[in-house]
Amino acid sequence: MRIATWNVNSIRQRLDHAVRWLGEAAPDVVCLQEIKCQDEAFPREAFEALGYNVAVHGQKGFNGVALLSKLPLEDVTTGLPGDDGDVQSRFIEAVVSAKGTAVRICCLYLPNGNPPDTEKYPYKLGFMARLRALAAARLELEEPFILAGDFNVIPTEADAAVPEAWVNDALFLPPTRTAFRDLVNLGLTDAIRATSDSNRIYSFWDYQAGAWQRDLGIRIDHLLLSPQAADRLIAAGVDKHVRSWEKPSDHVPVWADFSIAA
DNA sequence: ATGACTCAGGAACTGAGA
């Protein structure tokens, strides 16, 4: 079973890329972020025609997340618990069952948090605290469980081509990195770091200033695995070439393969 | 030093992104 995450930066602008990438990568489950449309505007039929079930948690103009799955999506819930006042569409969760193995998948779009001296940064840290609480509760189930999405967190210096450029940024500030470590230290495994020692693995390159051409990327899209999911991890990777397509998203797909029969 | 692009919304620009 292949599970992937991709911030598409508008699903309507990226539909051709999404269809092309699904055809070559053949993921079983896809977590999409920044779909930037309401539920009714999501191009559901295009994905259903490719054999995917679709669950959408959209929002007008901004944010928005969705799940695509070749297996039925069960127990779909939307919204990250812990703050009834949070109206931004950044979280959708579901369970897929593959020949007796149930896999719980959370698709998340963690707040950017910039500028850090505004209310946006405490919102980000609050979201991370709520995410940690949810992960702690899910881990008690002792089942395959995956947090996948755009975390908007550069975990370490190794995850940025130019870490100095990010020292005052909400993606890399010490409280952000501490909160990410607190999450991982619950017992989660970073799929990319568990399968590769390579440097210069990135998932985002800014549109501006030739960041892509100079390979000035950052790694902010992650798959975090429960022990039961990590035990079944076979491989993980980043589909970097997608960033070279015409009019791309600024993020590329990140995926992990599991020894779970789909 | 700053901005550089790319989106949505809505019809010229602003806000958001990271």
mmCIF file of C-alpha atoms (C1' of nucleotides) in Angstrom:
data_model
loop_
_atom_site.group_PDB
_atom_site.id
_atom_site.type_symbol
_atom_site.label_atom_id
_atom_site.label_comp_id
_atom_site.label_asym_id
_atom_site.label_seq_id
_atom_site.Cartn_x
_atom_site.Cartn_y
_atom_site.Cartn_z
ATOM 1 C CA MET A 1 0.000 0.000 0.000
ATOM 2 C CA ARG A 2 1.333 3.392 -1.020
ATOM 3 C CA ILE A 3 0.246 6.466 0.928
ATOM 4 C CA ALA A 4 1.184 9.955 -0.275
ATOM 5 C CA THR A 5 0.783 13.577 0.724
ATOM 6 C CA TRP A 6 0.823 16.607 -1.568
ATOM 7 C CA ASN A 7 0.119 20.297 -1.106
ATOM 8 C CA VAL A 8 -1.247 21.100 -4.569
ATOM 9 C CA ASN A 9 -1.713 24.877 -4.153
ATOM 10 C CA SER A 10 -5.221 24.871 -5.703
ATOM 11 C CA ILE A 11 -6.644 21.574 -6.951
ATOM 12 C CA ARG A 12 -8.426 23.322 -9.806
ATOM 13 C CA GLN A 13 -5.142 24.811 -11.063
ATOM 14 C CA ARG A 14 -3.381 21.482 -10.587
ATOM 15 C CA LEU A 15 -5.914 18.949 -11.852
ATOM 16 C CA ASP A 16 -3.868 17.977 -14.917
ATOM 17 C CA HIS A 17 -0.765 17.497 -12.774
ATOM 18 C CA ALA A 18 -2.717 15.485 -10.230
ATOM 19 C CA VAL A 19 -4.106 13.128 -12.866
ATOM 20 C CA ARG A 20 -0.678 12.753 -14.479
ATOM 21 C CA TRP A 21 1.025 12.052 -11.168
ATOM 22 C CA LEU A 22 -1.632 9.577 -10.022
ATOM 23 C CA GLY A 23 -1.078 7.704 -13.267
ATOM 24 C CA GLU A 24 2.646 7.319 -12.724
ATOM 25 C CA ALA A 25 2.830 6.981 -8.928
ATOM 26 C CA ALA A 26 -0.320 4.886 -8.480
ATOM 27 C CA PRO A 27 -0.809 5.690 -4.789
ATOM 28 C CA ASP A 28 -3.570 3.896 -2.905
ATOM 29 C CA VAL A 29 -4.269 6.830 -0.596
ATOM 30 C CA VAL A 30 -3.492 10.510 -1.175
ATOM 31 C CA CYS A 31 -3.674 13.347 1.350
ATOM 32 C CA LEU A 32 -4.145 16.676 -0.425
ATOM 33 C CA GLN A 33 -3.681 20.123 1.100
ATOM 34 C CA GLU A 34 -4.417 23.669 -0.019
ATOM 35 C CA ILE A 35 -7.162 22.599 -2.387
ATOM 36 C CA LYS A 36 -8.398 26.230 -2.141
ATOM 37 C CA CYS A 37 -12.019 25.516 -2.958
ATOM 38 C CA GLN A 38 -15.302 24.641 -1.363
ATOM 39 C CA ASP A 39 -16.507 21.036 -1.312
ATOM 40 C CA GLU A 40 -18.846 21.456 -4.271
ATOM 41 C CA ALA A 41 -16.078 22.924 -6.465
ATOM 42 C CA PHE A 42 -13.696 19.997 -5.888
ATOM 43 C CA PRO A 43 -13.203 18.041 -9.149
ATOM 44 C CA ARG A 44 -14.445 14.852 -7.538
ATOM 45 C CA GLU A 45 -15.523 13.144 -10.761
ATOM 46 C CA ALA A 46 -12.051 13.329 -12.293
ATOM 47 C CA PHE A 47 -10.670 11.256 -9.416
ATOM 48 C CA GLU A 48 -13.635 8.911 -9.185
ATOM 49 C CA ALA A 49 -13.066 8.126 -12.863
ATOM 50 C CA LEU A 50 -9.584 6.925 -11.879
ATOM 51 C CA GLY A 51 -11.016 4.612 -9.243
ATOM 52 C CA TYR A 52 -10.620 6.798 -6.168
ATOM 53 C CA ASN A 53 -13.061 7.424 -3.381
ATOM 54 C CA VAL A 54 -13.071 11.080 -2.359
ATOM 55 C CA ALA A 55 -13.578 12.923 0.926
ATOM 56 C CA VAL A 56 -13.290 16.710 0.974
ATOM 57 C CA HIS A 57 -13.050 19.334 3.708
ATOM 58 C CA GLY A 58 -12.914 22.536 1.719
ATOM 59 C CA GLN A 59 -13.076 26.268 2.338
ATOM 60 C CA LYS A 60 -13.663 29.236 0.084
ATOM 61 C CA GLY A 61 -10.432 30.629 -1.265
ATOM 62 C CA PHE A 62 -7.937 29.285 1.243
ATOM 63 C CA ASN A 63 -6.713 26.118 2.914
ATOM 64 C CA GLY A 64 -8.810 22.997 2.379
ATOM 65 C CA VAL A 65 -7.835 19.321 2.571
ATOM 66 C CA ALA A 66 -9.015 16.150 0.872
ATOM 67 C CA LEU A 67 -8.477 12.398 0.840
ATOM 68 C CA LEU A 68 -8.368 10.159 -2.219
ATOM 69 C CA SER A 69 -8.437 6.398 -1.686
ATOM 70 C CA LYS A 70 -8.799 3.333 -3.847
ATOM 71 C CA LEU A 71 -10.180 1.582 -0.771
ATOM 72 C CA PRO A 72 -13.384 2.801 0.858
ATOM 73 C CA LEU A 73 -12.952 5.714 3.257
ATOM 74 C CA GLU A 74 -14.498 4.813 6.602
ATOM 75 C CA ASP A 75 -15.201 6.897 9.704
ATOM 76 C CA VAL A 76 -14.406 10.194 7.974
ATOM 77 C CA THR A 77 -14.177 13.142 10.356
ATOM 78 C CA THR A 78 -13.139 16.734 9.698
ATOM 79 C CA GLY A 79 -11.599 19.414 11.876
ATOM 80 C CA LEU A 80 -8.838 18.995 14.445
ATOM 81 C CA PRO A 81 -10.400 18.628 17.920
ATOM 82 C CA GLY A 82 -9.585 20.998 20.744
ATOM 83 C CA ASP A 83 -10.726 24.425 19.533
ATOM 84 C CA ASP A 84 -14.348 24.993 18.576
ATOM 85 C CA GLY A 85 -13.410 28.476 17.402
ATOM 86 C CA ASP A 86 -11.085 27.194 14.687
ATOM 87 C CA VAL A 87 -13.007 27.585 11.426
ATOM 88 C CA GLN A 88 -10.082 26.930 9.046
ATOM 89 C CA SER A 89 -10.282 23.696 7.010
ATOM 90 C CA ARG A 90 -6.993 22.009 7.822
ATOM 91 C CA PHE A 91 -7.725 18.468 8.973
ATOM 92 C CA ILE A 92 -9.499 15.369 7.702
ATOM 93 C CA GLU A 93 -9.188 11.853 9.093
ATOM 94 C CA ALA A 94 -10.372 8.467 7.862
ATOM 95 C CA VAL A 95 -9.744 4.745 8.155
ATOM 96 C CA VAL A 96 -9.044 2.460 5.216
ATOM 97 C CA SER A 97 -9.310 -1.303 5.613
ATOM 98 C CA ALA A 98 -7.093 -3.541 3.532
ATOM 99 C CA LYS A 99 -7.671 -7.261 3.854
ATOM 100 C CA GLY A 100 -8.243 -7.071 7.583
ATOM 101 C CA THR A 101 -5.639 -4.411 8.367
ATOM 102 C CA ALA A 102 -7.199 -1.083 9.288
ATOM 103 C CA VAL A 103 -4.999 1.963 8.670
ATOM 104 C CA ARG A 104 -5.953 5.293 10.202
ATOM 105 C CA ILE A 105 -4.846 8.293 8.174
ATOM 106 C CA CYS A 106 -4.886 11.934 9.229
ATOM 107 C CA CYS A 107 -4.418 14.517 6.472
ATOM 108 C CA LEU A 108 -3.345 17.872 7.857
ATOM 109 C CA TYR A 109 -2.385 21.335 6.709
ATOM 110 C CA LEU A 110 -0.605 22.864 9.657
ATOM 111 C CA PRO A 111 -0.742 26.676 9.860
ATOM 112 C CA ASN A 112 2.188 28.603 8.403
ATOM 113 C CA GLY A 113 2.420 30.904 11.432
ATOM 114 C CA ASN A 114 4.070 33.922 9.800
ATOM 115 C CA PRO A 115 4.594 36.639 10.788
ATOM 116 C CA PRO A 116 5.609 35.281 14.212
ATOM 117 C CA ASP A 117 4.762 38.516 16.069
ATOM 118 C CA THR A 118 1.089 38.228 15.132
ATOM 119 C CA GLU A 119 -1.765 36.026 16.337
ATOM 120 C CA LYS A 120 -0.857 33.626 13.523
ATOM 121 C CA TYR A 121 2.044 32.147 15.455
ATOM 122 C CA PRO A 122 0.165 31.228 18.637
ATOM 123 C CA TYR A 123 -2.501 29.746 16.366
ATOM 124 C CA LYS A 124 0.172 27.542 14.824
ATOM 125 C CA LEU A 125 1.564 26.447 18.197
ATOM 126 C CA GLY A 126 -1.950 25.824 19.487
ATOM 127 C CA PHE A 127 -2.674 23.671 16.452
ATOM 128 C CA MET A 128 0.504 21.702 17.143
ATOM 129 C CA ALA A 129 -0.504 21.147 20.774
ATOM 130 C CA ARG A 130 -3.926 19.919 19.645
ATOM 131 C CA LEU A 131 -2.263 17.657 17.083
ATOM 132 C CA ARG A 132 -0.026 16.179 19.764
ATOM 133 C CA ALA A 133 -3.054 15.460 21.956
ATOM 134 C CA LEU A 134 -4.821 13.753 19.070
ATOM 135 C CA ALA A 135 -1.746 11.689 18.197
ATOM 136 C CA ALA A 136 -1.332 10.606 21.826
ATOM 137 C CA ALA A 137 -4.922 9.388 21.898
ATOM 138 C CA ARG A 138 -4.611 7.570 18.558
ATOM 139 C CA LEU A 139 -1.365 5.892 19.589
ATOM 140 C CA GLU A 140 -3.178 4.278 22.506
ATOM 141 C CA LEU A 141 -5.135 2.269 19.927
ATOM 142 C CA GLU A 142 -1.856 0.521 18.989
ATOM 143 C CA GLU A 143 -2.842 0.344 15.323
ATOM 144 C CA PRO A 144 -1.239 1.448 12.054
ATOM 145 C CA PHE A 145 -1.726 5.200 12.101
ATOM 146 C CA ILE A 146 -0.228 7.896 9.888
ATOM 147 C CA LEU A 147 -0.087 11.667 10.211
ATOM 148 C CA ALA A 148 0.521 13.001 6.713
ATOM 149 C CA GLY A 149 0.549 16.482 5.341
ATOM 150 C CA ASP A 150 2.082 19.900 5.022
ATOM 151 C CA PHE A 151 3.385 20.471 8.553
ATOM 152 C CA ASN A 152 4.966 23.836 7.741
ATOM 153 C CA VAL A 153 7.836 22.722 9.973
ATOM 154 C CA ILE A 154 11.508 22.470 9.029
ATOM 155 C CA PRO A 155 12.501 19.890 11.658
ATOM 156 C CA THR A 156 16.288 20.380 11.627
ATOM 157 C CA GLU A 157 19.042 22.299 9.857
ATOM 158 C CA ALA A 158 19.472 19.306 7.555
ATOM 159 C CA ASP A 159 15.990 19.980 6.194
ATOM 160 C CA ALA A 160 16.838 23.341 4.617
ATOM 161 C CA ALA A 161 19.343 24.177 1.886
ATOM 162 C CA VAL A 162 20.026 27.521 3.587
ATOM 163 C CA PRO A 163 19.001 27.138 7.243
ATOM 164 C CA GLU A 164 20.291 30.628 8.103
ATOM 165 C CA ALA A 165 17.568 32.084 5.916
ATOM 166 C CA TRP A 166 14.888 30.564 8.154
ATOM 167 C CA VAL A 167 16.083 31.329 11.686
ATOM 168 C CA ASN A 168 13.436 34.000 12.282
ATOM 169 C CA ASP A 169 10.701 32.200 10.362
ATOM 170 C CA ALA A 170 7.701 30.491 11.940
ATOM 171 C CA LEU A 171 8.642 27.290 10.091
ATOM 172 C CA PHE A 172 11.967 27.022 11.908
ATOM 173 C CA LEU A 173 11.765 29.020 15.160
ATOM 174 C CA PRO A 174 12.803 27.031 18.258
ATOM 175 C CA PRO A 175 9.239 26.740 19.679
ATOM 176 C CA THR A 176 8.099 25.287 16.322
ATOM 177 C CA ARG A 177 10.879 22.722 16.257
ATOM 178 C CA THR A 178 10.346 21.866 19.912
ATOM 179 C CA ALA A 179 6.648 21.270 19.308
ATOM 180 C CA PHE A 180 7.482 19.026 16.350
ATOM 181 C CA ARG A 181 9.958 17.059 18.441
ATOM 182 C CA ASP A 182 7.367 16.725 21.204
ATOM 183 C CA LEU A 183 5.026 15.227 18.633
ATOM 184 C CA VAL A 184 7.567 12.824 17.152
ATOM 185 C CA ASN A 185 8.778 11.844 20.615
ATOM 186 C CA LEU A 186 5.395 10.343 21.381
ATOM 187 C CA GLY A 187 6.775 7.452 19.377
ATOM 188 C CA LEU A 188 6.264 8.440 15.754
ATOM 189 C CA THR A 189 8.654 7.681 12.896
ATOM 190 C CA ASP A 190 9.523 10.183 10.130
ATOM 191 C CA ALA A 191 9.180 7.964 7.041
ATOM 192 C CA ILE A 192 11.758 9.830 4.950
ATOM 193 C CA ARG A 193 14.424 9.918 7.650
ATOM 194 C CA ALA A 194 13.797 6.257 8.477
ATOM 195 C CA THR A 195 14.589 5.180 4.930
ATOM 196 C CA SER A 196 17.375 7.487 3.775
ATOM 197 C CA ASP A 197 20.579 9.093 5.013
ATOM 198 C CA SER A 198 20.717 11.449 2.044
ATOM 199 C CA ASN A 199 21.095 15.171 2.473
ATOM 200 C CA ARG A 200 19.223 17.686 0.378
ATOM 201 C CA ILE A 201 15.832 16.017 0.441
ATOM 202 C CA TYR A 202 13.249 18.767 0.062
ATOM 203 C CA SER A 203 9.515 18.945 -0.562
ATOM 204 C CA PHE A 204 9.061 22.693 -1.207
ATOM 205 C CA TRP A 205 10.816 25.255 -3.348
ATOM 206 C CA ASP A 206 9.608 28.855 -3.371
ATOM 207 C CA TYR A 207 8.288 30.227 -6.653
ATOM 208 C CA GLN A 208 10.475 33.303 -6.182
ATOM 209 C CA ALA A 209 14.101 34.164 -6.760
ATOM 210 C CA GLY A 210 14.953 30.996 -8.673
ATOM 211 C CA ALA A 211 14.677 28.779 -5.593
ATOM 212 C CA TRP A 212 13.900 25.702 -7.691
ATOM 213 C CA GLN A 213 16.646 26.324 -10.244
ATOM 214 C CA ARG A 214 19.172 26.723 -7.406
ATOM 215 C CA ASP A 215 17.729 23.798 -5.403
ATOM 216 C CA LEU A 216 17.105 26.059 -2.415
ATOM 217 C CA GLY A 217 14.388 23.911 -0.911
ATOM 218 C CA ILE A 218 13.039 22.947 2.471
ATOM 219 C CA ARG A 219 11.510 19.706 3.754
ATOM 220 C CA ILE A 220 8.181 20.543 5.368
ATOM 221 C CA ASP A 221 5.823 17.817 4.088
ATOM 222 C CA HIS A 222 6.003 14.758 6.293
ATOM 223 C CA LEU A 223 4.603 11.302 6.973
ATOM 224 C CA LEU A 224 4.782 10.411 10.669
ATOM 225 C CA LEU A 225 4.107 6.764 11.478
ATOM 226 C CA SER A 226 2.874 4.933 14.548
ATOM 227 C CA PRO A 227 5.021 1.945 15.591
ATOM 228 C CA GLN A 228 2.530 -0.411 13.955
ATOM 229 C CA ALA A 229 2.807 1.507 10.683
ATOM 230 C CA ALA A 230 6.591 1.890 10.929
ATOM 231 C CA ASP A 231 6.911 -1.879 11.356
ATOM 232 C CA ARG A 232 5.380 -2.257 7.885
ATOM 233 C CA LEU A 233 7.365 0.555 6.196
ATOM 234 C CA ILE A 234 9.180 -0.597 3.046
ATOM 235 C CA ALA A 235 10.286 2.608 1.338
ATOM 236 C CA ALA A 236 9.650 6.343 1.211
ATOM 237 C CA GLY A 237 10.455 9.068 -1.257
ATOM 238 C CA VAL A 238 9.838 12.476 -2.749
ATOM 239 C CA ASP A 239 8.628 12.868 -6.336
ATOM 240 C CA LYS A 240 10.911 15.823 -6.974
ATOM 241 C CA HIS A 241 10.520 15.794 -10.749
ATOM 242 C CA VAL A 242 6.928 17.016 -10.436
ATOM 243 C CA ARG A 243 8.326 20.435 -9.464
ATOM 244 C CA SER A 244 9.834 20.730 -12.971
ATOM 245 C CA TRP A 245 6.485 20.395 -14.744
ATOM 246 C CA GLU A 246 4.928 23.464 -16.307
ATOM 247 C CA LYS A 247 3.035 25.629 -13.807
ATOM 248 C CA PRO A 248 3.703 23.345 -10.825
ATOM 249 C CA SER A 249 2.691 23.518 -7.203
ATOM 250 C CA ASP A 250 5.504 24.828 -5.019
ATOM 251 C CA HIS A 251 5.308 21.510 -3.111
ATOM 252 C CA VAL A 252 5.933 18.009 -4.492
ATOM 253 C CA PRO A 253 4.355 14.676 -3.469
ATOM 254 C CA VAL A 254 5.924 12.689 -0.638
ATOM 255 C CA TRP A 255 5.042 9.011 -0.309
ATOM 256 C CA ALA A 256 5.640 5.863 1.708
ATOM 257 C CA ASP A 257 5.111 2.206 0.838
ATOM 258 C CA PHE A 258 3.873 -0.333 3.386
ATOM 259 C CA SER A 259 3.702 -4.100 3.437
ATOM 260 C CA ILE A 260 -0.054 -3.986 3.686
ATOM 261 C CA ALA A 261 -1.996 -5.639 0.880
ATOM 262 C CA ALA A 262 -4.230 -3.087 -0.782
ATOM 263 C "C1'" DA B 1 17.388 46.653 1.034
ATOM 264 C "C1'" DT B 2 13.590 44.957 -1.286
ATOM 265 C "C1'" DG B 3 11.327 41.958 -4.184
ATOM 266 C "C1'" DA B 4 11.251 38.481 -6.774
ATOM 267 C "C1'" DC B 5 5.933 34.239 -7.996
ATOM 268 C "C1'" DT B 6 1.380 32.090 -7.772
ATOM 269 C "C1'" DC B 7 -3.076 31.515 -6.072
ATOM 270 C "C1'" DA B 8 -8.491 33.217 -5.008
ATOM 271 C "C1'" DG B 9 -11.730 36.631 -5.236
ATOM 272 C "C1'" DG B 10 -13.674 39.461 -8.309
ATOM 273 C "C1'" DA B 11 -12.903 42.639 -11.745
ATOM 274 C "C1'" DA B 12 -7.910 46.551 -9.811
ATOM 275 C "C1'" DC B 13 -6.131 45.290 -6.680
ATOM 276 C "C1'" DT B 14 -5.083 42.867 -1.868
ATOM 277 C "C1'" DG B 15 -4.086 39.042 1.170
ATOM 278 C "C1'" DA B 16 -1.925 34.700 1.801
ATOM 279 C "C1'" DG B 17 1.472 31.660 1.110
ATOM 280 C "C1'" DA B 18 6.524 29.971 3.094
#
